[in-house]
PDB file of C-alpha atoms in Angstrom:
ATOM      1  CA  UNK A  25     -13.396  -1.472   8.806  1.00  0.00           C
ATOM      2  CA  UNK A  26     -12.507   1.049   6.238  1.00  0.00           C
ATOM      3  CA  UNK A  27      -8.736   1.349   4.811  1.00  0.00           C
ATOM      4  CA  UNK A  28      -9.111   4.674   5.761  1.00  0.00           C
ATOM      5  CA  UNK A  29     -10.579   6.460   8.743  1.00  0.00           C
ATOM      6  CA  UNK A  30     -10.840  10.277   9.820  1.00  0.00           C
ATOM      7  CA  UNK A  31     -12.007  12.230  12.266  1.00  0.00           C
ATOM      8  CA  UNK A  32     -12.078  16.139  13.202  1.00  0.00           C
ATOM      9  CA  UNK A  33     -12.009  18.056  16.329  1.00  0.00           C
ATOM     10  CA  UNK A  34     -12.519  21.520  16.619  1.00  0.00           C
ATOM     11  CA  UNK A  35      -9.880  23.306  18.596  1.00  0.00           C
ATOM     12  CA  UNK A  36     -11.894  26.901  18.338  1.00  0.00           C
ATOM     13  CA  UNK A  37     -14.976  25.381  20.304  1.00  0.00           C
ATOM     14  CA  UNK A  38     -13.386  22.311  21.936  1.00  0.00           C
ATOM     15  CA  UNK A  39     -15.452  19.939  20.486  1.00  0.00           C
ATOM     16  CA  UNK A  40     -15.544  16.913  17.779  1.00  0.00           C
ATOM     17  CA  UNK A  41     -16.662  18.669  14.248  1.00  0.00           C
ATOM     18  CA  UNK A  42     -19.898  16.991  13.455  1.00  0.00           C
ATOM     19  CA  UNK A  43     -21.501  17.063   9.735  1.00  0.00           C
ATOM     20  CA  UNK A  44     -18.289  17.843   8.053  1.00  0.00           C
ATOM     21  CA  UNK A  45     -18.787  16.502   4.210  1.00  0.00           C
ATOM     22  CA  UNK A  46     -15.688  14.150   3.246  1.00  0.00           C
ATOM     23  CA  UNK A  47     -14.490  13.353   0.312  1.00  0.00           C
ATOM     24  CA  UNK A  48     -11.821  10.104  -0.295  1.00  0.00           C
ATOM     25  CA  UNK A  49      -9.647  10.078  -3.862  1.00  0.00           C
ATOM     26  CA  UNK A  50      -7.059   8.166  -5.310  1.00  0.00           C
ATOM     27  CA  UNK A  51      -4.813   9.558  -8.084  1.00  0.00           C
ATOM     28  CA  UNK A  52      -5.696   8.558 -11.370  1.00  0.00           C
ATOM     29  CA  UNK A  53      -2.161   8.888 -12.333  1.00  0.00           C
ATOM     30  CA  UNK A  54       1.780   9.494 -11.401  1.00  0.00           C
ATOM     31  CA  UNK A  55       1.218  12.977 -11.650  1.00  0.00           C
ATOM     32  CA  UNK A  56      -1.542  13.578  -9.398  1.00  0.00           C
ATOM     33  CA  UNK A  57      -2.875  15.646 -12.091  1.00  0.00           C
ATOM     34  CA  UNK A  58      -6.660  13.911 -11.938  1.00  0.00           C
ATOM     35  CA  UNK A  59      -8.092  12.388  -9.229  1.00  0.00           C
ATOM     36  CA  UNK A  60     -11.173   9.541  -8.865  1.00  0.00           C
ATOM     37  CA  UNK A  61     -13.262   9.899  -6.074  1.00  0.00           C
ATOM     38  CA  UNK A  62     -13.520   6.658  -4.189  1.00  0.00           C
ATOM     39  CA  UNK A  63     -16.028   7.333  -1.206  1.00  0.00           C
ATOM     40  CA  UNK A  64     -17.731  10.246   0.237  1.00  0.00           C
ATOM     41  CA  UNK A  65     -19.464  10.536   3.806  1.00  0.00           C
ATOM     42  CA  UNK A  66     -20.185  13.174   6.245  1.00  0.00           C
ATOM     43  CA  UNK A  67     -18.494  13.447  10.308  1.00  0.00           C
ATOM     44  CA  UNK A  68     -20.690  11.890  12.547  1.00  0.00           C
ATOM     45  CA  UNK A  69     -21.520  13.391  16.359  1.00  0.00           C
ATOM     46  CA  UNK A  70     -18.081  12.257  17.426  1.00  0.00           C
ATOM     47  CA  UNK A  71     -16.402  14.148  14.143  1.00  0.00           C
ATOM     48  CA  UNK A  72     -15.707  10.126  13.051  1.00  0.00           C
ATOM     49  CA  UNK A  73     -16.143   8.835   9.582  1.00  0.00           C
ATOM     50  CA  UNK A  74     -15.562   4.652  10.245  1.00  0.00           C
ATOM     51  CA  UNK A  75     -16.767   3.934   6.954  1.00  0.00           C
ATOM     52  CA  UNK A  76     -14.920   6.069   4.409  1.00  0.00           C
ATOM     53  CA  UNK A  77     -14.096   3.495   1.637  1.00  0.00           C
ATOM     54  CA  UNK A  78     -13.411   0.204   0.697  1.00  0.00           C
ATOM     55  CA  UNK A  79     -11.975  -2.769   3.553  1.00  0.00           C
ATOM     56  CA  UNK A  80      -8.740  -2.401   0.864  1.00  0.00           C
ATOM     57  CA  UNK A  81      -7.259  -0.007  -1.336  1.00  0.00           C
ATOM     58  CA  UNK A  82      -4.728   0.142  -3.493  1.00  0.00           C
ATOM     59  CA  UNK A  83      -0.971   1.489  -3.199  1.00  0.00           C
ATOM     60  CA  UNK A  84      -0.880   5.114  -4.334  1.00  0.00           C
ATOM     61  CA  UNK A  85      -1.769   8.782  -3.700  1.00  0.00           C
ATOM     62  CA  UNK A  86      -4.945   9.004  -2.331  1.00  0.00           C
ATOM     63  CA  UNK A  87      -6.529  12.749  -1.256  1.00  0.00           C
ATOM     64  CA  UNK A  88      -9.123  13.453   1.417  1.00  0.00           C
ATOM     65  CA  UNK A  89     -10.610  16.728   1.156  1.00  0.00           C
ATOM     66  CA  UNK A  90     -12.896  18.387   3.915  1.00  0.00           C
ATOM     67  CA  UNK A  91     -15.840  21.056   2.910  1.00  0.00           C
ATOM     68  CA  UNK A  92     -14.461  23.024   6.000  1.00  0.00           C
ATOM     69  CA  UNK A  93     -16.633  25.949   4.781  1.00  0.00           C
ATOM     70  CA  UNK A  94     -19.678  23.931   5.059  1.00  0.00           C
ATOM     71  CA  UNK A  95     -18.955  23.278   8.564  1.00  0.00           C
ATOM     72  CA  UNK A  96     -17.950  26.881   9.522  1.00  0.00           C
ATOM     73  CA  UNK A  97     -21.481  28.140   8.159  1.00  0.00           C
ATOM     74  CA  UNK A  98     -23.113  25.790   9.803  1.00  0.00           C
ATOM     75  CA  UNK A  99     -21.237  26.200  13.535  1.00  0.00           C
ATOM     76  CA  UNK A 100     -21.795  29.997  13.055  1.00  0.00           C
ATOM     77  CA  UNK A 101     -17.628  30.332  12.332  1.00  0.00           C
ATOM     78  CA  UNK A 102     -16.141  32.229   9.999  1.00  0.00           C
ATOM     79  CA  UNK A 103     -13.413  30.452   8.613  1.00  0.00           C
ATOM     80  CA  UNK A 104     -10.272  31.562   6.532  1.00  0.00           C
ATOM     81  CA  UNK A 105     -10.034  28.026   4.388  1.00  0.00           C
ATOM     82  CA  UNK A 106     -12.924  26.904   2.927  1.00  0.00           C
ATOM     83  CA  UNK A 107     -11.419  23.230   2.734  1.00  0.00           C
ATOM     84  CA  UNK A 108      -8.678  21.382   3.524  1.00  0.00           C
ATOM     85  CA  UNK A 109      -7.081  18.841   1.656  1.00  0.00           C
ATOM     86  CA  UNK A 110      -4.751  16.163   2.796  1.00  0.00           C
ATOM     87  CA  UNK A 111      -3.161  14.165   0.626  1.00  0.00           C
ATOM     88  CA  UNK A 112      -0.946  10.917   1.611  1.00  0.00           C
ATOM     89  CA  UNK A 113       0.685   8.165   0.217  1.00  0.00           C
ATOM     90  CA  UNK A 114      -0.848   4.689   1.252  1.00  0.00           C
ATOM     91  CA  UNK A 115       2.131   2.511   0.891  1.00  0.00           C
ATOM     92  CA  UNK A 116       1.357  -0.256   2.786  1.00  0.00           C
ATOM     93  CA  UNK A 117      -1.691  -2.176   1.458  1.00  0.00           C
ATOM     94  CA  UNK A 118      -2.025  -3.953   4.721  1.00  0.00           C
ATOM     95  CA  UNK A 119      -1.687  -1.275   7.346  1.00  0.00           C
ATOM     96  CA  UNK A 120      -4.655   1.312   8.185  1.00  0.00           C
ATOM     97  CA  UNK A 121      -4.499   4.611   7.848  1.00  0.00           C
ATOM     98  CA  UNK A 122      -6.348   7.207   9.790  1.00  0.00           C
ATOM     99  CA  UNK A 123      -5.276  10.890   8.698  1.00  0.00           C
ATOM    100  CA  UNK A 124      -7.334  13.130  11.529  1.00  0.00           C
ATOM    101  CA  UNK A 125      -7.575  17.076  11.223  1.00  0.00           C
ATOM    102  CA  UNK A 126      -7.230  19.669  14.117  1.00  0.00           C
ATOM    103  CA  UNK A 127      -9.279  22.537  12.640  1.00  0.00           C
ATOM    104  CA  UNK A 128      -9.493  26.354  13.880  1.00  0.00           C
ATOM    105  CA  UNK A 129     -11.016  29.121  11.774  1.00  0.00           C
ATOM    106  CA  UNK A 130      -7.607  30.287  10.727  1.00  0.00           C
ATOM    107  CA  UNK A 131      -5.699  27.240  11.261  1.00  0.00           C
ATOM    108  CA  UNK A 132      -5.185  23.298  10.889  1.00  0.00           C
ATOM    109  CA  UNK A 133      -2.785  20.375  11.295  1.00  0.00           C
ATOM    110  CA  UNK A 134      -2.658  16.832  10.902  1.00  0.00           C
ATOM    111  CA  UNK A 135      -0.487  13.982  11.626  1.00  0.00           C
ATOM    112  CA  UNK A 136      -0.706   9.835  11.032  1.00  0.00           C
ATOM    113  CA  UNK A 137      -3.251   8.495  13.236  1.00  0.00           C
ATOM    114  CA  UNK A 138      -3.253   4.947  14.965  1.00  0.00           C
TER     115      UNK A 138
END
């Protein structure tokens, strides 16, 4: 399993967010002022990406960013952010970390997933 999961439901339509493009970084330095990309995928039918990155990652900022206006075009949406970017702190080089996203047109949230 992947270091890092996601997935993304739709609250608008009540549904998981399918074909979402993903993107997983990890700072490149204290500053967060460059970024490496470390795996990219695409939500599958459930709005799940299992396989977003290595089995292990490193301590450190790491970003995921979500081409929300990808999705939004393609659900027939018109959406106020054109992606979302989440970016956490992985800590613990043993724990998993899933960061989901709640997405609307004109809003979002996200919490620490189990």
């Amino acid at each position: 399993m992947s270091h890092v999961t996601t997935h993304i439901l739709d609250a608008a339509l009540g549904r998981p967010a399918a074909g979402v493009p993903v993107r997983l970084e990890a700072a490149s330095d204290a500053d967060r002022a460059s970024w490496r990309t470390v795996a990219e995928g695409r939500t599958d039918d459930d709005g799940r990406v299992g396989d977003l990155g290595p089995e292990r990652l490193a301590a450190g900022y790491h970003r995921i960013t979500f081409d929300t206006a990808a999705y939004f075009t393609a659900t027939g949406q018109r959406g106020f952010y054109p992606e979302v970017s989440i970016v956490f702190d992985l800590a613990d080089e043993d724990a998993h970390y899933h960061v989901p996203l709640l997405l609307s047109p004109f809003a979002y949230s996200t919490y620490r997933g189990s």
